[in-house]
Short mmCIF file of C-alpha atoms in Angstrom, two decimals:
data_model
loop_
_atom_site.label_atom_id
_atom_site.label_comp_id
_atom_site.label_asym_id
_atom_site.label_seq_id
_atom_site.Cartn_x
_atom_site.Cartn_y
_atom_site.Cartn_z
CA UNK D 1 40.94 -10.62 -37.29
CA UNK D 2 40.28 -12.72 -34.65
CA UNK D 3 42.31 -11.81 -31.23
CA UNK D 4 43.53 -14.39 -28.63
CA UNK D 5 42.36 -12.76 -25.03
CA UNK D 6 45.70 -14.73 -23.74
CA UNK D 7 47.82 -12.23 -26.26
CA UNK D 8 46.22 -8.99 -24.65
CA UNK D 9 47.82 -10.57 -21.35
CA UNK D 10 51.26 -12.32 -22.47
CA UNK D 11 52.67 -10.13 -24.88
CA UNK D 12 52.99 -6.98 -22.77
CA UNK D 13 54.38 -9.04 -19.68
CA UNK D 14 56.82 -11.02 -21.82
CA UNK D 15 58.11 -6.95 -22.84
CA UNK D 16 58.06 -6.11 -18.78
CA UNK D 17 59.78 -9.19 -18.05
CA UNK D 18 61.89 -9.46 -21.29
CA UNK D 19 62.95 -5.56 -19.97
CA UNK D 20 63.26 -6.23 -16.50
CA UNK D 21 65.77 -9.20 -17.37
CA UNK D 22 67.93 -7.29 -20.00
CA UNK D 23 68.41 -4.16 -17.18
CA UNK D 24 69.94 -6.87 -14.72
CA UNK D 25 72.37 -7.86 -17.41
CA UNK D 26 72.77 -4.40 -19.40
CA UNK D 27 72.87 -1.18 -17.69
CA UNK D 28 69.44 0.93 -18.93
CA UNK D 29 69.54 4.45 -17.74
CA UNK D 30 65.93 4.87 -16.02
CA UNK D 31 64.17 6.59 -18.44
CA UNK D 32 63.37 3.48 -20.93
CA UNK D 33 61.18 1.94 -18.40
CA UNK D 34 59.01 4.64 -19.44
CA UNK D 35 59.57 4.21 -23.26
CA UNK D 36 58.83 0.40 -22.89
CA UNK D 37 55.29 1.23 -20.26
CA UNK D 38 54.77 3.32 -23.28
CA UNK D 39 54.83 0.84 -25.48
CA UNK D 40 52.85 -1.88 -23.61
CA UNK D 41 50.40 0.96 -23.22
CA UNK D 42 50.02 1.75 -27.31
CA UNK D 43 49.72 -2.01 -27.68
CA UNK D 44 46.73 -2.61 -25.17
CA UNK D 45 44.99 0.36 -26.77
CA UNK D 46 45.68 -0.55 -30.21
CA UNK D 47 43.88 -3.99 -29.29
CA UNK D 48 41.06 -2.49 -27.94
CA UNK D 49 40.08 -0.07 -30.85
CA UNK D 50 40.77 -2.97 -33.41
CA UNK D 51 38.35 -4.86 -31.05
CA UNK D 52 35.63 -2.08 -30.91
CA UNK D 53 36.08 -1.63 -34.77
CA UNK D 54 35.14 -5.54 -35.26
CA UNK D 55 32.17 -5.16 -33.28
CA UNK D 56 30.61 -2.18 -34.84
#
């Protein structure tokens, strides 16, 4: 599995932004900032054990 460096980058600021957007519109009680930080968070480590996995 081969892993675009550019996806590491984009995919957790398109959640951020995607996030940051839907709160202007919808009314988000404060707390799921944390659940999505959380989730950009399991992502970017996900990606890195996948990527010290390939190498070993």
């Amino acid at each position: 599995m081969d892993i675009d460096p550019k996806s590491i980058v984009w995919y957790p600021l398109f959640t951020l932004l995607l996030y940051l957007l839907l709160s202007l519109v919808i009314d988000l009680p404060f707390w799921t900032i944390f659940l999505v930080l959380f989730f950009v968070f399991l992502y970017i480590i996900v990606i890195i054990i996948i990527e010290i996995k390939k190498d070993l």
